[in-house]
XYZ file of C-alpha atoms in Angstrom:
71
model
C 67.789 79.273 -228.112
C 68.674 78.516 -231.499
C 71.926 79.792 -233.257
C 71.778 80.775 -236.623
C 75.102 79.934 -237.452
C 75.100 76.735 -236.411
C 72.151 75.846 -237.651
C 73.616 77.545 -241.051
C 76.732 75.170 -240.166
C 74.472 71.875 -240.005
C 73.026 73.136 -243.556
C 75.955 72.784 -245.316
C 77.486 69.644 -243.254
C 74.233 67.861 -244.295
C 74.285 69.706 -247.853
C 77.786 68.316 -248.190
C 77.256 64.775 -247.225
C 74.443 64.439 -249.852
C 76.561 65.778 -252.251
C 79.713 62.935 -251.026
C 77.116 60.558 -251.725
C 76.354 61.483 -255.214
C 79.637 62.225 -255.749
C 80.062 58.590 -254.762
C 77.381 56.915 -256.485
C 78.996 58.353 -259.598
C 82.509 57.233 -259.047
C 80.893 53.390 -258.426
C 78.947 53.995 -261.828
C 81.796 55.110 -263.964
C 84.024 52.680 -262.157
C 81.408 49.742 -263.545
C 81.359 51.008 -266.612
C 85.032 51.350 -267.171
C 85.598 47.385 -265.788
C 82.700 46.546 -268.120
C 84.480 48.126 -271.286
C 87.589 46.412 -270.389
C 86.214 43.263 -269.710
C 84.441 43.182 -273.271
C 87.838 43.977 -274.825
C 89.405 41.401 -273.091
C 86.931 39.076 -274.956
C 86.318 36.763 -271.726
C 83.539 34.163 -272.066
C 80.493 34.644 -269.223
C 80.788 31.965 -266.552
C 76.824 30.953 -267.755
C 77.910 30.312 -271.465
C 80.717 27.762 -269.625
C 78.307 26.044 -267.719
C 75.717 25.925 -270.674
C 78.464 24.315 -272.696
C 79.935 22.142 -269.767
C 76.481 20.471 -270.092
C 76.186 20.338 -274.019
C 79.891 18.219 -274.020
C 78.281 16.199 -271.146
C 75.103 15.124 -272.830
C 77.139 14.276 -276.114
C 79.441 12.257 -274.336
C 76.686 10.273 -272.592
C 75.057 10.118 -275.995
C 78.498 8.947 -277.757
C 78.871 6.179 -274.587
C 74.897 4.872 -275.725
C 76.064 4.954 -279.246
C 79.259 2.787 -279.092
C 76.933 0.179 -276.970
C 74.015 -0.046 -279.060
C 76.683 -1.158 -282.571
């Protein structure tokens, strides 16, 4: 035997959890956004330019060390 209020009841539980998880999903995306805005202002330098440069200084130095041999 089915009860129409509960069943009315489950509607909006599961109506209400979807909308939690939007709700959510939003938060996380305007959370991202803000941390990305303030991370631009702050000017930081991207962990993969830092290793791309680590290299550059590397390669010079080993080319600097061949240099100084060959004179």
């Amino acid at each position: 035997m089915k009860n129409p209020l509960l069943d009315d009841a489950m509607h909006m539980f599961n109506a209400g959890v979807g909308f939690m998880s939007d709700l959510k999903e939003q938060i996380m995306q305007d959370l991202k956004e803000r941390m990305d805005e303030k991370i631009d202002d702050m000017q930081l330098v991207k962990r993969a330019d830092v290793d791309r440069l680590e290299k550059q200084v590397s390669e010079l130095r080993d080319e600097i060390a061949k240099l100084k041999k060959a004179k």
